[in-house]
Amino acid sequence: MPDSGPVQVEDKIAAERIIVRGLVQGVGFRPTVWRLAHDFKIHGSVTNSGRGVEITAQATAHNLNDFIKSIKFNAPRLSRIDEINRMSIRNSSELFDFQIVESETTAIRTGVVPDAAVCEACLGETFDASARRFRYPFTNCTHCGPRFSIVQDIPYDRGNTTMSDFEMCTDCRAEYKKPSDRRFHAQPIACCKCGPKVWLECRDGNPLASNSVEAQDGPDAVCTLIEDGHIVAVKGIGGFQLACDASSETAVSRLRKLKHRERKPFALMVRDIDTAQVFCDINEAEQRLLKSHESPVVVLDRLSGRNQNFVIAHSVAPGLNTFGVMLPNTPLHHLILQRMTRPIVLTSGNLSDEPQCIDNKKATEKLCHIAKYFLMNNRPIAQRIDDSVVKVLAGQPRVFRRARGYAPSPFVMPNGFEGSPSLLAFGGELKNTFCLMRDGKAIVSQHIGDLENAAAYSDYRHNLGLYETLYQHRPAALVCDLHPEYLSGKLARKRAEDTQIPLFETQHHHAHIASCLAENMVPLDAPPVIGVALDGLGFGDDGTFWGGEFLLADYLGFKRLGTFKPVAMPGGVQAIKEPWRSTYAHLAAEMGWPHFELNYDGIALFDFLKDKPRAALDSMIEQKINSPFASSCGRLFDAVAAAIGICREHAVYEGQGAIELEAIVDENTLSNESDSFIYPFAIRRLDVSNLPYLEPYNMWRAILDDLAVKTPAGVMAARFHKGLADAIVRMIEKLYRDKKTEIPEKAAVLSGGVWQNKVLLEQVIIRLERLDFKVLTHRLFPSNDGGLSLGQAAIGAARLLSRSPR
């Protein structure tokens, strides 16, 4: 972290103004500074301002230096120091104490801290019968509790949060004002006397007495109701959640039906690590994630076999070999699960793909047909925020969905971006986030969702305005995706037209690679690298759909070096919803139906496809009617999964075929079978462009031959993953040899949603590292479209800084 300012050498009284920037508000930073000031005999004051934490300090030069060092070393656990600026000031009079003063109102230059899981000290009080916060669901301190979800403006003071209407009682105010107390200046401080309340009510709005279900209080009653098979809506820290017994197939199936969520996996919450270890394999890195103050949903490998105490309902995660698991992250959730020895399903309180409810009245209106009971509270939620999702791949925790606990922490951009003008990147269409950038810092929003859903799009527009107000952000440029039909892009173009603010359009896969470059702190002026962007679909700069791309890229631009074979999508979007269409299109492109029928008429895939409207599909492809060609890795996964018999007829969520295909991979085949059995790809050149591409003809012949001899599906899935990994690495190696004069570093950058596939990612990394390639991947931001806005912002800033808007 930068540390600017004078370094005193003489031991005499000096005075400085010190500005600490970063995540330094609402985390106990001022009280920490106050205590350290007394330790080092510093006189002066500390305050929050729009610039960060500002300190006026007067002491001997030696003590001032030690004071600054100690601030860095003893910063609160939720804080992050990005920069410390020190400036000498004229010492007009001698000061005699050190005070915490009221916040200033200045231009916003600091960050909003994410919500944090309850700390051990607060949790201990919650379950201590002698403590005054015994069983209080909103116990918190400066080290934990709500932050982003309650903030309405910054500086982060109680008056700028949704706690402003709750006047502190005498005891809470005493803690709030006592510097030695861990609740000193904790803005959400409250207790059962003066703070928010919880209550349990029926779907008709009438209260439900906790004694009617033989429980201590509302949270305890929720436990009983869940055990009895009910679905309960719970108002959590960032929105409503729906809960039921995860061991009850009846309850989980009913929740699926009522929520309109056919097959996409549900997240689980468990009381403690021991409960999770009954049905999941958990390593040390995963345990640390579960217990972290971010407290995300962690995707864990499930254990085979059954436990005598409970069995997870099949409907929790059908077709998968993993569970998404989290621990209780608020006192409220701990109280609900205190007696619960089984896991519960805890999913967003919404209809499928809509934003979760945050308002009590709207929640009862929207969710009354799903939940019979509601655990309400009267603390307003200012910002809707969902649970984050993280998975450990290749030994590293990797964020799949960045939301509660992580967003909206500012990200300090790599060297060269320090002077970036203010800009706003609008993100993509699916898994949308947006990004504000200014002065070399990027603020990526929480996960918004898929904008094709009207409610999600409305929420997106609301959040755009809210962030710009919250951060007093006035963009000098706008950035959006090149795709002409993305709603985010249409909104950006309309705004650019209305305001005359410059607009940059970025190619989808270039933005993916730029996002990964930025996350890995690759400097702005670094030479280009080979980027491999694998996803479902993105609009190419040639007007076609891409999705399996090998690029020569830096922040300013890119060149397409290689691709996957473009194959038709008969029916357009319908080919995504009905994966068999992609299978048929691939077989038609590779060998044609007569050859397929002649050689493989005895296999189940032939019997399935022969009854489909093949003539209509052939006509659509030949006449190019609603059958765009796409070089998509995602569609290749769909086609292979459907051929093997996975998710063949209908896909009910994005990437279902690929996810379920990965889930059945046979580990023995993956680890021990010779590469001579992998499904092979060739590298050929496209006729018109002469661009190298991965030709899957031999891969399809191998798959069909294995289907003919009834090779187990898990073995086939392993051979496909290994074959694809081998092909990708061979293409990277070839491109590096061909372009060695343009690529000084032997490195590969991997981005796009397909890289969330654990098997493929680890296979490619292992094979590339054997060839001495440096591999850059995502960890802090999603490799899927949730990280797209960061890449867009990086490209836009690079163009502005270079004064070369190409």
Coordinates of N, CA and C in Angstrom, one line a residue, residues 485-562:
E485 N -28.5 -6.4 -29.0 CA -29.7 -6.7 -28.3 C -29.6 -6.8 -26.8
Y486 N -28.4 -6.7 -26.2 CA -28.4 -6.8 -24.8 C -29.1 -5.6 -24.2
L487 N -29.9 -5.8 -23.2 CA -30.6 -4.6 -22.6 C -29.7 -3.7 -21.9
S488 N -28.6 -4.2 -21.4 CA -27.6 -3.3 -20.7 C -27.0 -2.4 -21.8
G489 N -26.7 -3.0 -23.0 CA -26.1 -2.2 -24.1 C -27.1 -1.1 -24.6
K490 N -28.4 -1.5 -24.7 CA -29.4 -0.6 -25.2 C -29.5 0.6 -24.2
L491 N -29.5 0.3 -22.9 CA -29.5 1.3 -21.9 C -28.3 2.3 -22.0
A492 N -27.1 1.7 -22.2 CA -25.9 2.5 -22.3 C -26.0 3.4 -23.5
R493 N -26.4 2.8 -24.7 CA -26.5 3.6 -25.9 C -27.5 4.8 -25.8
K494 N -28.6 4.5 -25.1 CA -29.6 5.5 -24.9 C -29.1 6.7 -24.0
R495 N -28.4 6.3 -23.0 CA -27.8 7.3 -22.1 C -26.7 8.1 -22.8
A496 N -25.9 7.4 -23.6 CA -24.9 8.2 -24.3 C -25.5 9.2 -25.3
E497 N -26.6 8.7 -25.9 CA -27.3 9.6 -26.8 C -27.9 10.8 -26.1
D498 N -28.5 10.6 -24.9 CA -29.2 11.6 -24.2 C -28.2 12.6 -23.5
T499 N -27.1 12.1 -23.1 CA -26.1 12.9 -22.4 C -24.9 13.4 -23.1
Q500 N -24.7 12.8 -24.3 CA -23.5 13.1 -25.1 C -22.2 12.6 -24.5
I501 N -22.3 11.7 -23.5 CA -21.1 11.1 -22.9 C -20.6 10.1 -23.9
P502 N -19.3 10.1 -24.1 CA -18.7 9.1 -25.0 C -19.0 7.6 -24.6
L503 N -19.2 6.8 -25.6 CA -19.5 5.4 -25.3 C -18.5 4.5 -26.0
F504 N -18.0 3.5 -25.3 CA -17.1 2.5 -25.9 C -17.9 1.2 -25.9
E505 N -17.9 0.5 -27.1 CA -18.4 -0.8 -27.2 C -17.3 -1.8 -27.2
T506 N -17.4 -2.9 -26.4 CA -16.3 -3.9 -26.2 C -16.8 -5.2 -26.7
Q507 N -15.9 -5.9 -27.3 CA -16.3 -7.3 -27.7 C -16.3 -8.2 -26.5
H508 N -17.3 -9.0 -26.4 CA -17.6 -9.8 -25.3 C -16.4 -10.6 -24.7
H509 N -15.7 -11.3 -25.6 CA -14.6 -12.2 -25.1 C -13.3 -11.4 -24.8
H510 N -13.2 -10.3 -25.5 CA -12.1 -9.4 -25.1 C -12.3 -8.9 -23.7
A511 N -13.5 -8.6 -23.4 CA -13.8 -8.1 -22.0 C -13.5 -9.2 -21.0
H512 N -13.8 -10.5 -21.3 CA -13.5 -11.6 -20.4 C -12.0 -11.6 -20.2
I513 N -11.2 -11.6 -21.2 CA -9.7 -11.7 -21.0 C -9.2 -10.4 -20.3
A514 N -9.7 -9.2 -20.6 CA -9.3 -8.0 -19.8 C -9.6 -8.1 -18.4
S515 N -10.8 -8.7 -18.0 CA -11.2 -8.9 -16.6 C -10.1 -9.8 -15.9
C516 N -9.7 -10.9 -16.5 CA -8.7 -11.8 -15.9 C -7.4 -11.1 -15.8
L517 N -7.0 -10.3 -16.8 CA -5.7 -9.6 -16.8 C -5.7 -8.6 -15.6
A518 N -6.8 -7.9 -15.4 CA -6.9 -6.9 -14.3 C -6.8 -7.6 -13.0
E519 N -7.6 -8.7 -12.8 CA -7.6 -9.4 -11.5 C -6.2 -9.9 -11.2
N520 N -5.5 -10.3 -12.2 CA -4.1 -10.8 -11.9 C -3.0 -9.7 -11.9
M521 N -3.5 -8.4 -11.8 CA -2.6 -7.2 -11.7 C -1.6 -7.1 -12.8
V522 N -2.0 -7.5 -14.0 CA -1.2 -7.3 -15.2 C -1.2 -5.8 -15.5
P523 N 0.0 -5.1 -15.6 CA 0.0 -3.7 -15.8 C -0.6 -3.3 -17.1
L524 N -1.0 -2.0 -17.2 CA -1.7 -1.5 -18.4 C -0.8 -1.6 -19.6
D525 N 0.5 -1.3 -19.4 CA 1.4 -1.3 -20.6 C 2.0 -2.7 -20.9
A526 N 1.5 -3.8 -20.3 CA 2.1 -5.1 -20.5 C 1.8 -5.5 -22.0
P527 N 2.7 -6.3 -22.5 CA 2.5 -6.8 -23.9 C 1.4 -7.8 -24.0
P528 N 0.9 -8.1 -25.2 CA -0.3 -9.0 -25.3 C 0.0 -10.4 -24.9
V529 N -1.0 -11.1 -24.6 CA -0.9 -12.5 -24.2 C -1.9 -13.3 -25.0
I530 N -1.8 -14.7 -24.9 CA -2.8 -15.5 -25.5 C -3.9 -15.7 -24.5
G531 N -5.1 -15.3 -24.9 CA -6.3 -15.5 -24.0 C -7.2 -16.5 -24.6
V532 N -7.8 -17.4 -23.7 CA -8.7 -18.4 -24.2 C -10.0 -18.1 -23.5
A533 N -11.0 -17.6 -24.2 CA -12.3 -17.3 -23.7 C -13.3 -18.3 -24.1
L534 N -13.9 -19.1 -23.2 CA -14.8 -20.2 -23.4 C -16.1 -19.9 -22.7
D535 N -17.2 -19.8 -23.4 CA -18.5 -19.6 -22.8 C -19.6 -20.1 -23.7
G536 N -20.8 -19.6 -23.4 CA -22.0 -20.0 -24.3 C -22.0 -19.2 -25.6
L537 N -22.3 -17.9 -25.5 CA -22.4 -17.1 -26.7 C -21.9 -15.7 -26.4
G538 N -21.3 -15.1 -27.4 CA -20.9 -13.7 -27.3 C -20.9 -13.1 -28.7
F539 N -21.2 -11.9 -28.9 CA -21.3 -11.3 -30.2 C -19.9 -11.0 -30.7
G540 N -19.5 -11.5 -31.9 CA -18.2 -11.3 -32.4 C -18.1 -10.0 -33.2
D541 N -16.9 -9.5 -33.4 CA -16.8 -8.3 -34.2 C -17.0 -8.5 -35.7
D542 N -17.3 -9.7 -36.1 CA -17.6 -10.0 -37.5 C -19.1 -10.2 -37.7
G543 N -19.9 -10.0 -36.6 CA -21.3 -10.1 -36.7 C -21.9 -11.5 -36.4
T544 N -21.0 -12.5 -36.2 CA -21.4 -13.8 -35.9 C -21.3 -14.1 -34.4
F545 N -21.8 -15.3 -33.9 CA -21.7 -15.6 -32.5 C -20.4 -16.4 -32.2
W546 N -19.7 -15.9 -31.2 CA -18.5 -16.6 -30.8 C -18.7 -17.3 -29.4
G547 N -17.8 -18.1 -29.0 CA -17.9 -18.8 -27.7 C -16.8 -19.7 -27.4
G548 N -15.9 -19.9 -28.3 CA -14.7 -20.7 -28.1 C -13.6 -20.1 -28.8
E549 N -12.9 -19.1 -28.1 CA -12.0 -18.2 -28.8 C -10.6 -18.2 -28.2
F550 N -9.6 -18.1 -29.2 CA -8.2 -17.9 -28.8 C -7.8 -16.6 -29.3
L551 N -7.5 -15.7 -28.4 CA -7.2 -14.3 -28.7 C -5.8 -13.9 -28.4
L552 N -5.2 -13.0 -29.2 CA -4.0 -12.3 -28.8 C -4.5 -10.9 -28.3
A553 N -4.4 -10.7 -27.0 CA -5.1 -9.6 -26.4 C -4.2 -8.8 -25.3
D554 N -4.5 -7.5 -25.2 CA -4.1 -6.7 -24.1 C -5.3 -5.9 -23.8
Y555 N -5.2 -4.8 -22.9 CA -6.3 -4.1 -22.6 C -6.9 -3.2 -23.7
L556 N -6.0 -2.8 -24.6 CA -6.4 -1.9 -25.7 C -7.1 -2.6 -26.8
G557 N -6.7 -3.8 -27.1 CA -7.3 -4.5 -28.3 C -7.0 -5.9 -28.3
F558 N -7.5 -6.6 -29.4 CA -7.3 -8.0 -29.5 C -7.3 -8.4 -31.0
K559 N -6.8 -9.6 -31.2 CA -6.8 -10.2 -32.5 C -7.2 -11.7 -32.4
R560 N -8.2 -12.1 -33.2 CA -8.6 -13.5 -33.1 C -7.6 -14.4 -33.7
L561 N -7.0 -15.3 -33.0 CA -6.0 -16.2 -33.5 C -6.5 -17.6 -33.8
G562 N -7.6 -18.0 -33.1 CA -8.1 -19.4 -33.4 C -9.5 -19.5 -32.8

